[in-house]
Amino acid sequence: MKKYILLFAVVLLSSTGIFAQSVYDMRNAIDFFESNKMQRGEYRNTLTEKDIDGSPYFNDEFKKGTIFTYQKIQYNDIPLRYNIYNDEMEFQTPDDEILAIAAPEIVEKAVVGENTFSNIPYKLSNKVKRAYFILLVDGKVSLYARPEVLYQKPKEAAAYKEPEPAKFIKRPDSYYLRLNQQAAVKIESRKDLQNFFPDHKRAIEDFIKENRIKHNKEDKMRELVVYFNSLQ
């Protein structure tokens, strides 16, 4: 399946150079398609799903969704799906072409069904990168899930073993915490949880112990973040 590059048109700022609009300018799908330039070509060096078992998508089928940009433009009724492996938000045009947003840095979030995919910075080693995360709890401290898909190369036949096709393998979600507008931090242990919260450290430690909070359980992570935000 061919991919196409979507190049967002640059949104013009006011004559003062400051975008002062505080609410979203709502536009429909037709405006979305017409306000962007499309340049045909291969999109980066990504994998397609042809001849690969499994799926790289969070939702295989396109669902009507909404895109919110940092320029405060809201595009409604866009057929969207999230490609976990490529970390791309894809959409389908009226001509059934599949396109991927090539300038995700201008996207604030995409709402697809009941899920909000926030495009936020996060820490990776000593660097700060940007990717889509699923918002689970919003507040002073926000909780995000990061879906993960691994690509397994095809395996050739060996003694007593049949060949195996390439496949996408879904992994358990990982969880990230974000304080205000700072870069999100991956939580990989109970110690990470205890060290993350800037205030009410003793209360947080007691809550973690009493409620058996685990860093890899969504329901428990929700409990903890909701509790912390209630202390503010």
PDB file of C-alpha atoms in Angstrom:
ATOM      1  CA  MET A   1       0.000   0.000   0.000  1.00  0.00           C
ATOM      2  CA  LYS A   2       1.466   3.296  -1.082  1.00  0.00           C
ATOM      3  CA  LYS A   3       1.703   6.142   1.316  1.00  0.00           C
ATOM      4  CA  TYR A   4       1.541   9.794   0.589  1.00  0.00           C
ATOM      5  CA  ILE A   5       3.028  12.784   2.303  1.00  0.00           C
ATOM      6  CA  LEU A   6       0.738  15.344   3.821  1.00  0.00           C
ATOM      7  CA  LEU A   7       2.348  18.740   4.165  1.00  0.00           C
ATOM      8  CA  PHE A   8       0.372  21.036   6.395  1.00  0.00           C
ATOM      9  CA  ALA A   9      -0.136  24.560   5.099  1.00  0.00           C
ATOM     10  CA  VAL A  10       1.421  27.098   7.442  1.00  0.00           C
ATOM     11  CA  VAL A  11      -1.242  28.950   9.365  1.00  0.00           C
ATOM     12  CA  LEU A  12      -0.754  32.720   9.091  1.00  0.00           C
ATOM     13  CA  LEU A  13      -0.441  34.640  12.323  1.00  0.00           C
ATOM     14  CA  SER A  14      -1.909  38.029  13.027  1.00  0.00           C
ATOM     15  CA  SER A  15      -0.182  41.200  11.854  1.00  0.00           C
ATOM     16  CA  THR A  16       1.370  41.613  15.301  1.00  0.00           C
ATOM     17  CA  GLY A  17       2.987  38.199  15.005  1.00  0.00           C
ATOM     18  CA  ILE A  18       1.035  36.867  17.987  1.00  0.00           C
ATOM     19  CA  PHE A  19      -1.772  34.346  17.694  1.00  0.00           C
ATOM     20  CA  ALA A  20      -4.275  35.681  20.197  1.00  0.00           C
ATOM     21  CA  GLN A  21      -7.204  33.369  19.562  1.00  0.00           C
ATOM     22  CA  SER A  22      -8.133  31.524  22.743  1.00  0.00           C
ATOM     23  CA  VAL A  23     -10.741  29.143  21.307  1.00  0.00           C
ATOM     24  CA  TYR A  24     -10.569  26.753  18.393  1.00  0.00           C
ATOM     25  CA  ASP A  25     -11.603  27.862  14.939  1.00  0.00           C
ATOM     26  CA  MET A  26     -13.809  24.938  13.936  1.00  0.00           C
ATOM     27  CA  ARG A  27     -13.591  23.655  10.384  1.00  0.00           C
ATOM     28  CA  ASN A  28     -14.878  20.547   8.620  1.00  0.00           C
ATOM     29  CA  ALA A  29     -13.187  17.707   6.753  1.00  0.00           C
ATOM     30  CA  ILE A  30     -13.420  19.445   3.374  1.00  0.00           C
ATOM     31  CA  ASP A  31     -11.506  22.416   4.757  1.00  0.00           C
ATOM     32  CA  PHE A  32      -8.922  20.019   6.165  1.00  0.00           C
ATOM     33  CA  PHE A  33      -8.273  18.371   2.803  1.00  0.00           C
ATOM     34  CA  GLU A  34      -8.301  21.629   0.850  1.00  0.00           C
ATOM     35  CA  SER A  35      -6.066  23.559   3.235  1.00  0.00           C
ATOM     36  CA  ASN A  36      -3.161  21.161   2.879  1.00  0.00           C
ATOM     37  CA  LYS A  37      -0.750  20.489   0.076  1.00  0.00           C
ATOM     38  CA  MET A  38      -0.208  16.878  -0.870  1.00  0.00           C
ATOM     39  CA  GLN A  39       3.015  15.682  -2.443  1.00  0.00           C
ATOM     40  CA  ARG A  40       3.118  12.138  -3.750  1.00  0.00           C
ATOM     41  CA  GLY A  41       6.011   9.903  -2.832  1.00  0.00           C
ATOM     42  CA  GLU A  42       7.118   7.302  -0.381  1.00  0.00           C
ATOM     43  CA  TYR A  43       6.703   8.387   3.228  1.00  0.00           C
ATOM     44  CA  ARG A  44      10.040   7.907   5.002  1.00  0.00           C
ATOM     45  CA  ASN A  45      11.420   4.387   5.303  1.00  0.00           C
ATOM     46  CA  THR A  46       8.462   2.745   6.966  1.00  0.00           C
ATOM     47  CA  LEU A  47       6.979  -0.713   6.847  1.00  0.00           C
ATOM     48  CA  THR A  48       3.683  -1.562   5.209  1.00  0.00           C
ATOM     49  CA  GLU A  49       1.366  -4.298   6.394  1.00  0.00           C
ATOM     50  CA  LYS A  50       1.487  -6.319   3.166  1.00  0.00           C
ATOM     51  CA  ASP A  51       2.654  -9.882   3.790  1.00  0.00           C
ATOM     52  CA  ILE A  52       3.107  -9.186   7.497  1.00  0.00           C
ATOM     53  CA  ASP A  53       1.037 -10.998  10.121  1.00  0.00           C
ATOM     54  CA  GLY A  54      -0.587  -8.994  12.879  1.00  0.00           C
ATOM     55  CA  SER A  55      -1.379  -5.297  12.800  1.00  0.00           C
ATOM     56  CA  PRO A  56       0.617  -2.105  13.459  1.00  0.00           C
ATOM     57  CA  TYR A  57      -2.583  -0.163  14.186  1.00  0.00           C
ATOM     58  CA  PHE A  58      -4.330   0.832  17.386  1.00  0.00           C
ATOM     59  CA  ASN A  59      -7.584   0.722  15.444  1.00  0.00           C
ATOM     60  CA  ASP A  60      -7.454  -1.175  12.143  1.00  0.00           C
ATOM     61  CA  GLU A  61     -10.478   0.576  10.669  1.00  0.00           C
ATOM     62  CA  PHE A  62     -10.718   4.309  10.131  1.00  0.00           C
ATOM     63  CA  LYS A  63     -12.994   6.136  12.565  1.00  0.00           C
ATOM     64  CA  LYS A  64     -14.361   9.647  12.298  1.00  0.00           C
ATOM     65  CA  GLY A  65     -12.294  11.866  14.547  1.00  0.00           C
ATOM     66  CA  THR A  66     -11.168  15.409  15.241  1.00  0.00           C
ATOM     67  CA  ILE A  67      -7.752  17.010  14.852  1.00  0.00           C
ATOM     68  CA  PHE A  68      -6.750  19.958  17.047  1.00  0.00           C
ATOM     69  CA  THR A  69      -3.699  22.014  16.041  1.00  0.00           C
ATOM     70  CA  TYR A  70      -1.488  24.267  18.140  1.00  0.00           C
ATOM     71  CA  GLN A  71      -2.660  27.089  15.871  1.00  0.00           C
ATOM     72  CA  LYS A  72      -6.107  26.613  17.467  1.00  0.00           C
ATOM     73  CA  ILE A  73      -7.787  25.114  14.429  1.00  0.00           C
ATOM     74  CA  GLN A  74     -10.168  22.204  14.947  1.00  0.00           C
ATOM     75  CA  TYR A  75     -10.903  19.898  12.001  1.00  0.00           C
ATOM     76  CA  ASN A  76     -13.980  17.708  12.426  1.00  0.00           C
ATOM     77  CA  ASP A  77     -15.155  14.439  10.872  1.00  0.00           C
ATOM     78  CA  ILE A  78     -11.750  13.220   9.632  1.00  0.00           C
ATOM     79  CA  PRO A  79     -11.427   9.429   9.092  1.00  0.00           C
ATOM     80  CA  LEU A  80      -8.461   8.617  11.363  1.00  0.00           C
ATOM     81  CA  ARG A  81      -6.437   5.671  12.596  1.00  0.00           C
ATOM     82  CA  TYR A  82      -3.230   5.514  14.616  1.00  0.00           C
ATOM     83  CA  ASN A  83      -0.241   3.528  13.350  1.00  0.00           C
ATOM     84  CA  ILE A  84       1.540   2.467  16.538  1.00  0.00           C
ATOM     85  CA  TYR A  85       4.675   1.113  14.874  1.00  0.00           C
ATOM     86  CA  ASN A  86       5.318   4.223  12.764  1.00  0.00           C
ATOM     87  CA  ASP A  87       3.886   6.611  15.396  1.00  0.00           C
ATOM     88  CA  GLU A  88       1.761   8.237  12.691  1.00  0.00           C
ATOM     89  CA  MET A  89      -1.779   9.525  12.646  1.00  0.00           C
ATOM     90  CA  GLU A  90      -3.175   8.439   9.288  1.00  0.00           C
ATOM     91  CA  PHE A  91      -6.343   9.597   7.565  1.00  0.00           C
ATOM     92  CA  GLN A  92      -8.371   8.617   4.533  1.00  0.00           C
ATOM     93  CA  THR A  93      -9.394  11.067   1.808  1.00  0.00           C
ATOM     94  CA  PRO A  94     -12.738  10.985  -0.049  1.00  0.00           C
ATOM     95  CA  ASP A  95     -10.796   9.245  -2.873  1.00  0.00           C
ATOM     96  CA  ASP A  96      -9.759   6.464  -0.453  1.00  0.00           C
ATOM     97  CA  GLU A  97      -6.113   7.509  -0.437  1.00  0.00           C
ATOM     98  CA  ILE A  98      -4.230   6.809   2.789  1.00  0.00           C
ATOM     99  CA  LEU A  99      -2.156   9.719   4.027  1.00  0.00           C
ATOM    100  CA  ALA A 100      -0.034  10.306   7.096  1.00  0.00           C
ATOM    101  CA  ILE A 101       0.438  13.639   8.806  1.00  0.00           C
ATOM    102  CA  ALA A 102       3.988  14.600   7.886  1.00  0.00           C
ATOM    103  CA  ALA A 103       4.198  17.571  10.249  1.00  0.00           C
ATOM    104  CA  PRO A 104       2.872  16.126  13.532  1.00  0.00           C
ATOM    105  CA  GLU A 105       4.576  18.878  15.509  1.00  0.00           C
ATOM    106  CA  ILE A 106       1.687  21.224  14.706  1.00  0.00           C
ATOM    107  CA  VAL A 107      -0.891  18.713  15.962  1.00  0.00           C
ATOM    108  CA  GLU A 108      -1.893  19.221  19.586  1.00  0.00           C
ATOM    109  CA  LYS A 109      -4.128  16.171  19.774  1.00  0.00           C
ATOM    110  CA  ALA A 110      -6.373  13.866  17.778  1.00  0.00           C
ATOM    111  CA  VAL A 111      -9.599  12.539  19.237  1.00  0.00           C
ATOM    112  CA  VAL A 112     -10.603   9.183  17.743  1.00  0.00           C
ATOM    113  CA  GLY A 113     -13.667   7.577  19.282  1.00  0.00           C
ATOM    114  CA  GLU A 114     -13.235   7.588  23.050  1.00  0.00           C
ATOM    115  CA  ASN A 115      -9.459   8.017  22.876  1.00  0.00           C
ATOM    116  CA  THR A 116      -7.458  11.238  22.899  1.00  0.00           C
ATOM    117  CA  PHE A 117      -4.036  10.941  21.264  1.00  0.00           C
ATOM    118  CA  SER A 118      -1.936  13.816  22.626  1.00  0.00           C
ATOM    119  CA  ASN A 119       1.201  14.817  20.747  1.00  0.00           C
ATOM    120  CA  ILE A 120       3.574  15.675  23.587  1.00  0.00           C
ATOM    121  CA  PRO A 121       7.288  15.780  24.448  1.00  0.00           C
ATOM    122  CA  TYR A 122       8.780  12.946  26.475  1.00  0.00           C
ATOM    123  CA  LYS A 123      12.170  12.036  27.897  1.00  0.00           C
ATOM    124  CA  LEU A 124      14.205   9.320  26.215  1.00  0.00           C
ATOM    125  CA  SER A 125      17.597   8.827  27.881  1.00  0.00           C
ATOM    126  CA  ASN A 126      19.116  12.316  27.911  1.00  0.00           C
ATOM    127  CA  LYS A 127      17.038  13.597  25.006  1.00  0.00           C
ATOM    128  CA  VAL A 128      13.547  15.017  24.650  1.00  0.00           C
ATOM    129  CA  LYS A 129      11.490  13.670  21.768  1.00  0.00           C
ATOM    130  CA  ARG A 130       7.857  13.987  20.713  1.00  0.00           C
ATOM    131  CA  ALA A 131       5.242  11.295  20.049  1.00  0.00           C
ATOM    132  CA  TYR A 132       1.570  10.413  20.375  1.00  0.00           C
ATOM    133  CA  PHE A 133       0.327   9.200  23.756  1.00  0.00           C
ATOM    134  CA  ILE A 134      -3.155   8.198  24.900  1.00  0.00           C
ATOM    135  CA  LEU A 135      -4.400  10.557  27.605  1.00  0.00           C
ATOM    136  CA  LEU A 136      -5.818   8.641  30.572  1.00  0.00           C
ATOM    137  CA  VAL A 137      -5.993  11.275  33.330  1.00  0.00           C
ATOM    138  CA  ASP A 138      -5.666  15.043  32.897  1.00  0.00           C
ATOM    139  CA  GLY A 139      -4.533  17.376  35.663  1.00  0.00           C
ATOM    140  CA  LYS A 140      -1.489  18.980  37.276  1.00  0.00           C
ATOM    141  CA  VAL A 141       0.001  15.523  36.849  1.00  0.00           C
ATOM    142  CA  SER A 142      -1.347  13.758  33.766  1.00  0.00           C
ATOM    143  CA  LEU A 143      -1.221  10.044  33.036  1.00  0.00           C
ATOM    144  CA  TYR A 144      -0.568   8.707  29.532  1.00  0.00           C
ATOM    145  CA  ALA A 145      -0.401   5.260  27.975  1.00  0.00           C
ATOM    146  CA  ARG A 146       2.101   4.502  25.219  1.00  0.00           C
ATOM    147  CA  PRO A 147       1.029   1.578  22.997  1.00  0.00           C
ATOM    148  CA  GLU A 148       3.889  -0.537  21.681  1.00  0.00           C
ATOM    149  CA  VAL A 149       4.206  -2.811  18.646  1.00  0.00           C
ATOM    150  CA  LEU A 150       7.328  -4.800  17.777  1.00  0.00           C
ATOM    151  CA  TYR A 151       8.282  -5.905  14.272  1.00  0.00           C
ATOM    152  CA  GLN A 152       9.648  -9.448  14.023  1.00  0.00           C
ATOM    153  CA  LYS A 153      11.572 -10.251  10.870  1.00  0.00           C
ATOM    154  CA  PRO A 154      10.660 -13.366   8.872  1.00  0.00           C
ATOM    155  CA  LYS A 155      12.439 -16.567   9.905  1.00  0.00           C
ATOM    156  CA  GLU A 156      13.779 -19.041   7.400  1.00  0.00           C
ATOM    157  CA  ALA A 157      13.043 -22.729   7.640  1.00  0.00           C
ATOM    158  CA  ALA A 158      15.405 -24.706   9.860  1.00  0.00           C
ATOM    159  CA  ALA A 159      15.687 -28.252  11.130  1.00  0.00           C
ATOM    160  CA  TYR A 160      12.245 -29.335  12.362  1.00  0.00           C
ATOM    161  CA  LYS A 161      10.980 -25.770  11.992  1.00  0.00           C
ATOM    162  CA  GLU A 162       8.698 -24.251   9.393  1.00  0.00           C
ATOM    163  CA  PRO A 163       9.490 -20.779   8.018  1.00  0.00           C
ATOM    164  CA  GLU A 164       7.721 -17.928   9.795  1.00  0.00           C
ATOM    165  CA  PRO A 165       6.452 -14.775   8.105  1.00  0.00           C
ATOM    166  CA  ALA A 166       7.251 -11.317   9.368  1.00  0.00           C
ATOM    167  CA  LYS A 167       4.835 -10.191  12.019  1.00  0.00           C
ATOM    168  CA  PHE A 168       3.757  -7.300  14.203  1.00  0.00           C
ATOM    169  CA  ILE A 169       3.574  -8.222  17.890  1.00  0.00           C
ATOM    170  CA  LYS A 170       1.621  -6.026  20.284  1.00  0.00           C
ATOM    171  CA  ARG A 171       3.288  -5.423  23.629  1.00  0.00           C
ATOM    172  CA  PRO A 172       1.726  -4.229  26.905  1.00  0.00           C
ATOM    173  CA  ASP A 173       1.280  -0.473  27.147  1.00  0.00           C
ATOM    174  CA  SER A 174       3.863   1.500  29.062  1.00  0.00           C
ATOM    175  CA  TYR A 175       2.838   4.416  31.269  1.00  0.00           C
ATOM    176  CA  TYR A 176       4.117   7.967  31.468  1.00  0.00           C
ATOM    177  CA  LEU A 177       3.535  10.809  33.898  1.00  0.00           C
ATOM    178  CA  ARG A 178       3.677  14.468  32.971  1.00  0.00           C
ATOM    179  CA  LEU A 179       3.914  17.377  35.414  1.00  0.00           C
ATOM    180  CA  ASN A 180       2.215  20.460  33.973  1.00  0.00           C
ATOM    181  CA  GLN A 181       3.812  21.156  30.561  1.00  0.00           C
ATOM    182  CA  GLN A 182       7.110  19.389  31.198  1.00  0.00           C
ATOM    183  CA  ALA A 183       8.297  16.406  29.171  1.00  0.00           C
ATOM    184  CA  ALA A 184       6.548  13.163  30.119  1.00  0.00           C
ATOM    185  CA  VAL A 185       8.550  10.581  32.072  1.00  0.00           C
ATOM    186  CA  LYS A 186       8.290   6.804  31.663  1.00  0.00           C
ATOM    187  CA  ILE A 187       7.457   4.983  34.882  1.00  0.00           C
ATOM    188  CA  GLU A 188       9.245   1.644  35.050  1.00  0.00           C
ATOM    189  CA  SER A 189       9.288   0.828  38.743  1.00  0.00           C
ATOM    190  CA  ARG A 190       7.771   1.604  42.115  1.00  0.00           C
ATOM    191  CA  LYS A 191      10.819   3.729  42.862  1.00  0.00           C
ATOM    192  CA  ASP A 192      10.118   5.831  39.760  1.00  0.00           C
ATOM    193  CA  LEU A 193       6.636   6.463  41.124  1.00  0.00           C
ATOM    194  CA  GLN A 194       7.887   7.526  44.533  1.00  0.00           C
ATOM    195  CA  ASN A 195      10.514   9.841  43.062  1.00  0.00           C
ATOM    196  CA  PHE A 196       8.249  11.473  40.496  1.00  0.00           C
ATOM    197  CA  PHE A 197       5.754  13.368  42.610  1.00  0.00           C
ATOM    198  CA  PRO A 198       7.126  16.738  43.691  1.00  0.00           C
ATOM    199  CA  ASP A 199       4.738  17.322  46.598  1.00  0.00           C
ATOM    200  CA  HIS A 200       3.089  15.258  49.353  1.00  0.00           C
ATOM    201  CA  LYS A 201       5.831  12.655  49.133  1.00  0.00           C
ATOM    202  CA  ARG A 202       4.929  10.916  52.408  1.00  0.00           C
ATOM    203  CA  ALA A 203       1.222  10.804  51.505  1.00  0.00           C
ATOM    204  CA  ILE A 204       2.052   9.375  48.087  1.00  0.00           C
ATOM    205  CA  GLU A 205       4.323   6.689  49.548  1.00  0.00           C
ATOM    206  CA  ASP A 206       1.601   5.663  52.020  1.00  0.00           C
ATOM    207  CA  PHE A 207      -1.029   5.593  49.259  1.00  0.00           C
ATOM    208  CA  ILE A 208       1.185   3.422  47.042  1.00  0.00           C
ATOM    209  CA  LYS A 209       1.735   0.950  49.871  1.00  0.00           C
ATOM    210  CA  GLU A 210      -1.834   0.834  51.175  1.00  0.00           C
ATOM    211  CA  ASN A 211      -3.430   0.491  47.723  1.00  0.00           C
ATOM    212  CA  ARG A 212      -0.788  -1.802  46.236  1.00  0.00           C
ATOM    213  CA  ILE A 213      -0.138   0.535  43.336  1.00  0.00           C
ATOM    214  CA  LYS A 214       1.765  -1.076  40.468  1.00  0.00           C
ATOM    215  CA  HIS A 215       3.481   0.909  37.737  1.00  0.00           C
ATOM    216  CA  ASN A 216       2.298  -1.435  34.968  1.00  0.00           C
ATOM    217  CA  LYS A 217      -1.414  -1.560  35.893  1.00  0.00           C
ATOM    218  CA  GLU A 218      -3.609   1.099  34.291  1.00  0.00           C
ATOM    219  CA  ASP A 219      -6.341   1.050  36.926  1.00  0.00           C
ATOM    220  CA  LYS A 220      -3.832   1.427  39.764  1.00  0.00           C
ATOM    221  CA  MET A 221      -1.961   4.205  37.990  1.00  0.00           C
ATOM    222  CA  ARG A 222      -5.247   6.023  37.479  1.00  0.00           C
ATOM    223  CA  GLU A 223      -6.018   5.713  41.186  1.00  0.00           C
ATOM    224  CA  LEU A 224      -2.682   7.203  42.159  1.00  0.00           C
ATOM    225  CA  VAL A 225      -2.806  10.160  39.761  1.00  0.00           C
ATOM    226  CA  VAL A 226      -6.410  11.017  40.639  1.00  0.00           C
ATOM    227  CA  TYR A 227      -5.467  10.880  44.322  1.00  0.00           C
ATOM    228  CA  PHE A 228      -2.433  13.143  43.867  1.00  0.00           C
ATOM    229  CA  ASN A 229      -4.418  15.717  41.889  1.00  0.00           C
ATOM    230  CA  SER A 230      -7.066  15.757  44.630  1.00  0.00           C
ATOM    231  CA  LEU A 231      -4.416  16.917  47.126  1.00  0.00           C
ATOM    232  CA  GLN A 232      -3.790  20.154  45.268  1.00  0.00           C
TER     233      GLN A 232
END
